[in-house]
PDB file of C-alpha atoms in Angstrom:
ATOM      1  CA  MET A   1       0.000   0.000   0.000  1.00  0.00           C
ATOM      2  CA  LYS A   2       1.247   3.474  -0.865  1.00  0.00           C
ATOM      3  CA  HIS A   3       2.469   5.484   2.097  1.00  0.00           C
ATOM      4  CA  SER A   4       4.702   8.371   3.190  1.00  0.00           C
ATOM      5  CA  TYR A   5       6.961   8.993   6.172  1.00  0.00           C
ATOM      6  CA  PHE A   6       7.573  11.935   8.494  1.00  0.00           C
ATOM      7  CA  ILE A   7      10.720  12.265  10.609  1.00  0.00           C
ATOM      8  CA  SER A   8      12.626  14.980  12.480  1.00  0.00           C
ATOM      9  CA  ASP A   9      15.258  15.663  15.112  1.00  0.00           C
ATOM     10  CA  LEU A  10      17.865  13.088  14.160  1.00  0.00           C
ATOM     11  CA  HIS A  11      20.650  15.501  15.159  1.00  0.00           C
ATOM     12  CA  LEU A  12      23.202  13.637  13.060  1.00  0.00           C
ATOM     13  CA  SER A  13      26.827  14.315  13.970  1.00  0.00           C
ATOM     14  CA  GLU A  14      30.244  12.700  13.740  1.00  0.00           C
ATOM     15  CA  THR A  15      30.074  11.962  17.483  1.00  0.00           C
ATOM     16  CA  LYS A  16      26.948   9.798  17.221  1.00  0.00           C
ATOM     17  CA  PRO A  17      27.600   7.209  14.491  1.00  0.00           C
ATOM     18  CA  GLU A  18      24.790   5.016  15.819  1.00  0.00           C
ATOM     19  CA  LEU A  19      22.235   7.623  14.700  1.00  0.00           C
ATOM     20  CA  THR A  20      23.791   7.811  11.256  1.00  0.00           C
ATOM     21  CA  ALA A  21      23.599   4.019  11.045  1.00  0.00           C
ATOM     22  CA  LEU A  22      19.899   4.137  11.976  1.00  0.00           C
ATOM     23  CA  PHE A  23      19.192   6.700   9.271  1.00  0.00           C
ATOM     24  CA  ILE A  24      21.150   4.783   6.649  1.00  0.00           C
ATOM     25  CA  ASN A  25      19.233   1.622   7.530  1.00  0.00           C
ATOM     26  CA  PHE A  26      15.918   3.474   7.243  1.00  0.00           C
ATOM     27  CA  ILE A  27      16.681   4.985   3.836  1.00  0.00           C
ATOM     28  CA  GLN A  28      18.333   1.916   2.316  1.00  0.00           C
ATOM     29  CA  ASN A  29      15.455  -0.350   3.339  1.00  0.00           C
ATOM     30  CA  ILE A  30      12.639   1.972   2.388  1.00  0.00           C
ATOM     31  CA  GLU A  31       9.780   0.104   0.746  1.00  0.00           C
ATOM     32  CA  PRO A  32       8.972   0.419  -2.991  1.00  0.00           C
ATOM     33  CA  GLU A  33       5.493   1.657  -2.000  1.00  0.00           C
ATOM     34  CA  THR A  34       6.967   4.711  -0.263  1.00  0.00           C
ATOM     35  CA  GLU A  35       6.044   7.892  -2.130  1.00  0.00           C
ATOM     36  CA  ARG A  36       7.361  10.708   0.046  1.00  0.00           C
ATOM     37  CA  VAL A  37       9.671  11.361   2.985  1.00  0.00           C
ATOM     38  CA  TYR A  38       9.246  14.577   4.951  1.00  0.00           C
ATOM     39  CA  ILE A  39      12.140  15.666   7.187  1.00  0.00           C
ATOM     40  CA  LEU A  40      10.819  18.349   9.539  1.00  0.00           C
ATOM     41  CA  GLY A  41      14.100  19.865  10.675  1.00  0.00           C
ATOM     42  CA  ASP A  42      17.185  19.128  12.755  1.00  0.00           C
ATOM     43  CA  LEU A  43      18.416  16.379  10.483  1.00  0.00           C
ATOM     44  CA  PHE A  44      21.877  17.574  11.531  1.00  0.00           C
ATOM     45  CA  ASP A  45      23.064  18.655  14.977  1.00  0.00           C
ATOM     46  CA  PHE A  46      24.289  21.871  13.371  1.00  0.00           C
ATOM     47  CA  TRP A  47      24.839  23.227   9.866  1.00  0.00           C
ATOM     48  CA  VAL A  48      27.290  26.013   9.105  1.00  0.00           C
ATOM     49  CA  GLY A  49      26.831  26.274   5.344  1.00  0.00           C
ATOM     50  CA  ASP A  50      26.413  24.238   2.185  1.00  0.00           C
ATOM     51  CA  ASP A  51      30.163  24.446   1.547  1.00  0.00           C
ATOM     52  CA  GLU A  52      31.070  22.041   4.361  1.00  0.00           C
ATOM     53  CA  HIS A  53      32.179  18.634   3.064  1.00  0.00           C
ATOM     54  CA  SER A  54      32.770  16.452   6.107  1.00  0.00           C
ATOM     55  CA  PRO A  55      32.628  12.658   5.591  1.00  0.00           C
ATOM     56  CA  LEU A  56      29.272  12.605   7.392  1.00  0.00           C
ATOM     57  CA  ILE A  57      27.733  15.292   5.205  1.00  0.00           C
ATOM     58  CA  ILE A  58      28.969  13.648   2.004  1.00  0.00           C
ATOM     59  CA  LYS A  59      27.526  10.325   3.168  1.00  0.00           C
ATOM     60  CA  ILE A  60      24.120  11.822   3.982  1.00  0.00           C
ATOM     61  CA  LYS A  61      23.980  13.813   0.747  1.00  0.00           C
ATOM     62  CA  ASN A  62      24.676  10.663  -1.276  1.00  0.00           C
ATOM     63  CA  LEU A  63      22.060   8.789   0.722  1.00  0.00           C
ATOM     64  CA  LEU A  64      19.376  11.395   0.045  1.00  0.00           C
ATOM     65  CA  LYS A  65      20.357  11.516  -3.631  1.00  0.00           C
ATOM     66  CA  SER A  66      19.903   7.738  -3.825  1.00  0.00           C
ATOM     67  CA  LEU A  67      16.398   8.149  -2.397  1.00  0.00           C
ATOM     68  CA  HIS A  68      15.601  10.770  -5.033  1.00  0.00           C
ATOM     69  CA  ASP A  69      16.978   8.486  -7.757  1.00  0.00           C
ATOM     70  CA  LYS A  70      14.583   5.742  -6.613  1.00  0.00           C
ATOM     71  CA  GLY A  71      11.693   8.071  -7.359  1.00  0.00           C
ATOM     72  CA  VAL A  72      10.878   8.883  -3.735  1.00  0.00           C
ATOM     73  CA  GLN A  73      10.113  12.568  -3.219  1.00  0.00           C
ATOM     74  CA  CYS A  74      11.972  14.011  -0.243  1.00  0.00           C
ATOM     75  CA  TYR A  75      11.120  17.288   1.477  1.00  0.00           C
ATOM     76  CA  PHE A  76      12.967  19.252   4.137  1.00  0.00           C
ATOM     77  CA  GLN A  77      11.912  21.965   6.578  1.00  0.00           C
ATOM     78  CA  HIS A  78      14.575  23.884   8.444  1.00  0.00           C
ATOM     79  CA  GLY A  79      15.050  23.174  12.132  1.00  0.00           C
ATOM     80  CA  ASN A  80      16.668  25.340  14.774  1.00  0.00           C
ATOM     81  CA  ARG A  81      19.974  23.493  14.268  1.00  0.00           C
ATOM     82  CA  ASP A  82      20.156  23.325  10.466  1.00  0.00           C
ATOM     83  CA  PHE A  83      18.364  26.486   9.317  1.00  0.00           C
ATOM     84  CA  LEU A  84      21.303  27.380   7.042  1.00  0.00           C
ATOM     85  CA  ILE A  85      20.737  24.451   4.696  1.00  0.00           C
ATOM     86  CA  GLY A  86      20.349  26.105   1.306  1.00  0.00           C
ATOM     87  CA  GLU A  87      19.716  25.696  -2.399  1.00  0.00           C
ATOM     88  CA  ARG A  88      23.078  24.051  -3.063  1.00  0.00           C
ATOM     89  CA  PHE A  89      22.161  21.226  -0.691  1.00  0.00           C
ATOM     90  CA  SER A  90      18.813  20.955  -2.456  1.00  0.00           C
ATOM     91  CA  ARG A  91      20.434  20.711  -5.897  1.00  0.00           C
ATOM     92  CA  GLU A  92      22.977  18.123  -4.789  1.00  0.00           C
ATOM     93  CA  THR A  93      20.429  15.844  -3.103  1.00  0.00           C
ATOM     94  CA  GLY A  94      17.169  16.392  -4.974  1.00  0.00           C
ATOM     95  CA  VAL A  95      15.513  17.347  -1.685  1.00  0.00           C
ATOM     96  CA  GLU A  96      12.871  20.084  -1.929  1.00  0.00           C
ATOM     97  CA  LEU A  97      13.130  22.825   0.698  1.00  0.00           C
ATOM     98  CA  LEU A  98       9.860  23.837   2.361  1.00  0.00           C
ATOM     99  CA  PRO A  99       8.897  27.122   4.057  1.00  0.00           C
ATOM    100  CA  GLU A 100       8.514  27.506   7.823  1.00  0.00           C
ATOM    101  CA  TYR A 101       4.839  26.507   7.632  1.00  0.00           C
ATOM    102  CA  LYS A 102       3.748  24.226   4.807  1.00  0.00           C
ATOM    103  CA  LEU A 103       0.204  23.128   4.044  1.00  0.00           C
ATOM    104  CA  ILE A 104       0.045  19.867   2.105  1.00  0.00           C
ATOM    105  CA  ASN A 105      -2.715  17.562   0.888  1.00  0.00           C
ATOM    106  CA  LEU A 106      -1.699  13.938   1.183  1.00  0.00           C
ATOM    107  CA  TYR A 107      -4.031  10.996   0.592  1.00  0.00           C
ATOM    108  CA  GLY A 108      -7.006  13.328   0.899  1.00  0.00           C
ATOM    109  CA  LYS A 109      -5.838  14.914   4.160  1.00  0.00           C
ATOM    110  CA  ASP A 110      -4.960  18.583   4.606  1.00  0.00           C
ATOM    111  CA  ILE A 111      -1.910  18.666   6.880  1.00  0.00           C
ATOM    112  CA  LEU A 112       0.071  21.569   8.302  1.00  0.00           C
ATOM    113  CA  LEU A 113       3.793  20.908   8.726  1.00  0.00           C
ATOM    114  CA  CYS A 114       6.376  22.848  10.724  1.00  0.00           C
ATOM    115  CA  HIS A 115       9.513  22.149  12.722  1.00  0.00           C
ATOM    116  CA  GLY A 116       7.803  23.272  15.909  1.00  0.00           C
ATOM    117  CA  ASP A 117      10.141  25.772  17.556  1.00  0.00           C
ATOM    118  CA  SER A 118       8.020  28.686  16.344  1.00  0.00           C
ATOM    119  CA  LEU A 119       5.149  27.283  18.441  1.00  0.00           C
ATOM    120  CA  CYS A 120       7.140  27.440  21.697  1.00  0.00           C
ATOM    121  CA  ILE A 121       6.333  31.094  22.325  1.00  0.00           C
ATOM    122  CA  ASP A 122       6.493  30.825  26.135  1.00  0.00           C
ATOM    123  CA  ASP A 123      10.279  30.461  25.881  1.00  0.00           C
ATOM    124  CA  THR A 124      10.825  34.158  25.240  1.00  0.00           C
ATOM    125  CA  ALA A 125      14.619  33.972  25.545  1.00  0.00           C
ATOM    126  CA  TYR A 126      14.764  31.344  22.822  1.00  0.00           C
ATOM    127  CA  GLN A 127      12.372  33.281  20.574  1.00  0.00           C
ATOM    128  CA  LYS A 128      14.608  36.364  20.799  1.00  0.00           C
ATOM    129  CA  PHE A 129      17.615  34.233  19.868  1.00  0.00           C
ATOM    130  CA  ARG A 130      15.633  32.628  17.044  1.00  0.00           C
ATOM    131  CA  ASN A 131      14.744  36.014  15.581  1.00  0.00           C
ATOM    132  CA  LYS A 132      18.405  37.037  15.609  1.00  0.00           C
ATOM    133  CA  VAL A 133      19.810  33.936  13.919  1.00  0.00           C
ATOM    134  CA  ASN A 134      17.075  34.005  11.275  1.00  0.00           C
ATOM    135  CA  ASN A 135      18.047  37.530  10.256  1.00  0.00           C
ATOM    136  CA  LYS A 136      19.106  37.156   6.604  1.00  0.00           C
ATOM    137  CA  TRP A 137      21.693  39.934   6.861  1.00  0.00           C
ATOM    138  CA  LEU A 138      23.407  38.267   9.832  1.00  0.00           C
ATOM    139  CA  GLN A 139      23.281  34.918   8.061  1.00  0.00           C
ATOM    140  CA  ARG A 140      25.067  36.350   5.022  1.00  0.00           C
ATOM    141  CA  ILE A 141      27.803  37.782   7.249  1.00  0.00           C
ATOM    142  CA  PHE A 142      28.186  34.468   9.078  1.00  0.00           C
ATOM    143  CA  LEU A 143      28.467  32.514   5.820  1.00  0.00           C
ATOM    144  CA  CYS A 144      31.329  34.797   4.718  1.00  0.00           C
ATOM    145  CA  LEU A 145      33.441  33.696   7.690  1.00  0.00           C
ATOM    146  CA  PRO A 146      36.073  30.947   7.283  1.00  0.00           C
ATOM    147  CA  LEU A 147      34.576  27.458   7.611  1.00  0.00           C
ATOM    148  CA  LYS A 148      36.648  26.507  10.667  1.00  0.00           C
ATOM    149  CA  LEU A 149      35.535  29.644  12.498  1.00  0.00           C
ATOM    150  CA  ARG A 150      31.893  28.948  11.647  1.00  0.00           C
ATOM    151  CA  ILE A 151      32.212  25.447  13.071  1.00  0.00           C
ATOM    152  CA  LYS A 152      33.749  26.773  16.299  1.00  0.00           C
ATOM    153  CA  ILE A 153      30.963  29.336  16.682  1.00  0.00           C
ATOM    154  CA  ALA A 154      28.296  26.689  16.054  1.00  0.00           C
ATOM    155  CA  GLU A 155      29.848  24.358  18.624  1.00  0.00           C
ATOM    156  CA  LYS A 156      29.868  27.136  21.240  1.00  0.00           C
ATOM    157  CA  ILE A 157      26.242  28.032  20.524  1.00  0.00           C
ATOM    158  CA  ARG A 158      25.222  24.367  20.754  1.00  0.00           C
ATOM    159  CA  SER A 159      27.047  23.967  24.066  1.00  0.00           C
ATOM    160  CA  LYS A 160      25.425  27.082  25.530  1.00  0.00           C
ATOM    161  CA  SER A 161      22.008  25.972  24.297  1.00  0.00           C
ATOM    162  CA  ASN A 162      22.385  22.618  26.043  1.00  0.00           C
ATOM    163  CA  GLN A 163      23.404  24.380  29.262  1.00  0.00           C
ATOM    164  CA  ASP A 164      20.472  26.788  29.065  1.00  0.00           C
ATOM    165  CA  LYS A 165      18.012  23.914  28.680  1.00  0.00           C
ATOM    166  CA  GLN A 166      19.055  22.540  32.060  1.00  0.00           C
ATOM    167  CA  LYS A 167      17.880  25.785  33.689  1.00  0.00           C
ATOM    168  CA  LYS A 168      14.513  26.017  31.939  1.00  0.00           C
ATOM    169  CA  SER A 169      11.235  24.484  33.035  1.00  0.00           C
ATOM    170  CA  VAL A 170       9.874  21.650  30.932  1.00  0.00           C
ATOM    171  CA  LYS A 171       6.643  23.580  30.384  1.00  0.00           C
ATOM    172  CA  ILE A 172       8.078  26.631  28.625  1.00  0.00           C
ATOM    173  CA  MET A 173      10.043  24.429  26.219  1.00  0.00           C
ATOM    174  CA  ASP A 174       6.795  22.885  24.948  1.00  0.00           C
ATOM    175  CA  VAL A 175       4.410  24.422  22.428  1.00  0.00           C
ATOM    176  CA  ASN A 176       1.870  26.979  23.575  1.00  0.00           C
ATOM    177  CA  LYS A 177      -1.399  25.103  23.037  1.00  0.00           C
ATOM    178  CA  THR A 178      -3.567  28.189  22.515  1.00  0.00           C
ATOM    179  CA  PHE A 179      -1.158  29.645  19.945  1.00  0.00           C
ATOM    180  CA  THR A 180      -0.845  26.265  18.209  1.00  0.00           C
ATOM    181  CA  ILE A 181      -4.607  25.845  17.873  1.00  0.00           C
ATOM    182  CA  GLN A 182      -4.841  29.409  16.516  1.00  0.00           C
ATOM    183  CA  LYS A 183      -2.184  28.571  13.934  1.00  0.00           C
ATOM    184  CA  MET A 184      -4.121  25.466  12.835  1.00  0.00           C
ATOM    185  CA  LYS A 185      -7.292  27.534  12.499  1.00  0.00           C
ATOM    186  CA  GLU A 186      -5.355  30.128  10.495  1.00  0.00           C
ATOM    187  CA  PHE A 187      -4.466  27.422   7.959  1.00  0.00           C
ATOM    188  CA  ASN A 188      -7.933  25.834   8.250  1.00  0.00           C
ATOM    189  CA  VAL A 189      -6.608  22.367   9.134  1.00  0.00           C
ATOM    190  CA  ASP A 190      -7.400  19.827  11.816  1.00  0.00           C
ATOM    191  CA  LEU A 191      -4.085  17.949  11.529  1.00  0.00           C
ATOM    192  CA  LEU A 192      -0.653  19.327  12.432  1.00  0.00           C
ATOM    193  CA  ILE A 193       2.643  17.422  12.381  1.00  0.00           C
ATOM    194  CA  HIS A 194       5.740  18.919  13.996  1.00  0.00           C
ATOM    195  CA  GLY A 195       8.939  18.031  15.817  1.00  0.00           C
ATOM    196  CA  HIS A 196      11.425  20.019  17.923  1.00  0.00           C
ATOM    197  CA  THR A 197      10.181  19.172  21.437  1.00  0.00           C
ATOM    198  CA  HIS A 198      11.270  15.503  21.222  1.00  0.00           C
ATOM    199  CA  ARG A 199       7.980  14.489  22.901  1.00  0.00           C
ATOM    200  CA  GLU A 200       6.619  11.818  20.582  1.00  0.00           C
ATOM    201  CA  ASN A 201       2.852  11.697  20.926  1.00  0.00           C
ATOM    202  CA  ILE A 202      -0.514  12.088  19.220  1.00  0.00           C
ATOM    203  CA  HIS A 203      -2.646  14.772  20.889  1.00  0.00           C
ATOM    204  CA  LYS A 204      -6.368  15.358  20.408  1.00  0.00           C
ATOM    205  CA  GLU A 205      -7.324  18.945  21.222  1.00  0.00           C
ATOM    206  CA  GLU A 206     -10.607  20.746  20.433  1.00  0.00           C
ATOM    207  CA  GLY A 207     -11.417  18.345  17.618  1.00  0.00           C
ATOM    208  CA  MET A 208      -7.930  18.742  16.173  1.00  0.00           C
ATOM    209  CA  THR A 209      -5.023  16.312  15.993  1.00  0.00           C
ATOM    210  CA  ARG A 210      -1.462  17.390  16.755  1.00  0.00           C
ATOM    211  CA  ILE A 211       1.229  14.798  16.110  1.00  0.00           C
ATOM    212  CA  VAL A 212       4.641  15.353  17.675  1.00  0.00           C
ATOM    213  CA  LEU A 213       7.598  13.557  16.125  1.00  0.00           C
ATOM    214  CA  GLY A 214      10.200  12.269  18.553  1.00  0.00           C
ATOM    215  CA  ASP A 215      13.964  12.563  18.421  1.00  0.00           C
ATOM    216  CA  TRP A 216      16.162   9.667  17.292  1.00  0.00           C
ATOM    217  CA  ARG A 217      18.162   7.833  19.906  1.00  0.00           C
ATOM    218  CA  LYS A 218      20.346   4.762  20.045  1.00  0.00           C
ATOM    219  CA  GLU A 219      18.282   1.864  18.677  1.00  0.00           C
ATOM    220  CA  HIS A 220      15.152   4.053  18.440  1.00  0.00           C
ATOM    221  CA  ALA A 221      13.985   5.844  15.305  1.00  0.00           C
ATOM    222  CA  SER A 222      10.842   7.969  15.570  1.00  0.00           C
ATOM    223  CA  ILE A 223       9.094   7.407  12.227  1.00  0.00           C
ATOM    224  CA  LEU A 224       5.516   8.436  11.500  1.00  0.00           C
ATOM    225  CA  GLU A 225       3.757   6.613   8.665  1.00  0.00           C
ATOM    226  CA  LEU A 226       0.705   7.891   6.798  1.00  0.00           C
ATOM    227  CA  ARG A 227      -0.921   5.357   4.475  1.00  0.00           C
ATOM    228  CA  GLU A 228      -3.247   6.018   1.573  1.00  0.00           C
ATOM    229  CA  ASP A 229      -6.061   4.316   3.516  1.00  0.00           C
ATOM    230  CA  SER A 230      -5.688   7.189   6.057  1.00  0.00           C
ATOM    231  CA  LEU A 231      -4.077   5.048   8.774  1.00  0.00           C
ATOM    232  CA  ILE A 232      -1.489   7.138  10.595  1.00  0.00           C
ATOM    233  CA  HIS A 233       0.807   5.671  13.232  1.00  0.00           C
ATOM    234  CA  PHE A 234       4.355   5.535  14.561  1.00  0.00           C
ATOM    235  CA  LYS A 235       6.337   2.589  13.209  1.00  0.00           C
ATOM    236  CA  LYS A 236       7.504   0.107  15.822  1.00  0.00           C
TER     237      LYS A 236
END
């Protein structure tokens, strides 16, 4: 039966080869009936520009290109870790880049897709940081820096982000439910799929369904499947 997959928050890096192995296994063993794969951000733990050619990045690019060559459509939404993925990456892999919010119709369902960090409005400190790093002028300046310097800066930002999380309450790092429902109404949908919070679940709220993709961990891949018969579930 025809079906499509949704994944996010793999946070691939050289330091976690087990996650790369999980992703390779998923892509290489994807079924012939698979039509689309949607990656809703944070495929990589950080991304400093399309000009980086580490062994990991080359491996993942080739993997995604092989998926495209099989006839499987692959889509990518930027996460808070890999928002600098650009058109060069898209050309080299065949992956289509999606905007921050994307409304799709799949197997008769209208679905709103997003990474999810834009829904966490209670974390005001993060939202201020997010606005800064998404400034196109600042991004252009950053991408003009030497590659090694960009990597060092990204590593420092990642380290500080991990430290800051330890000080924040669990509640403010989740989506704001009222804002999220308003966003779904704005797009006139009753189904939203997002990642970012790493809290894999299917929520029913005010007649609407909000599906949260989980992060990938050792021996656990969070993969949501939507079939053409409308069955939607997390693969075991």
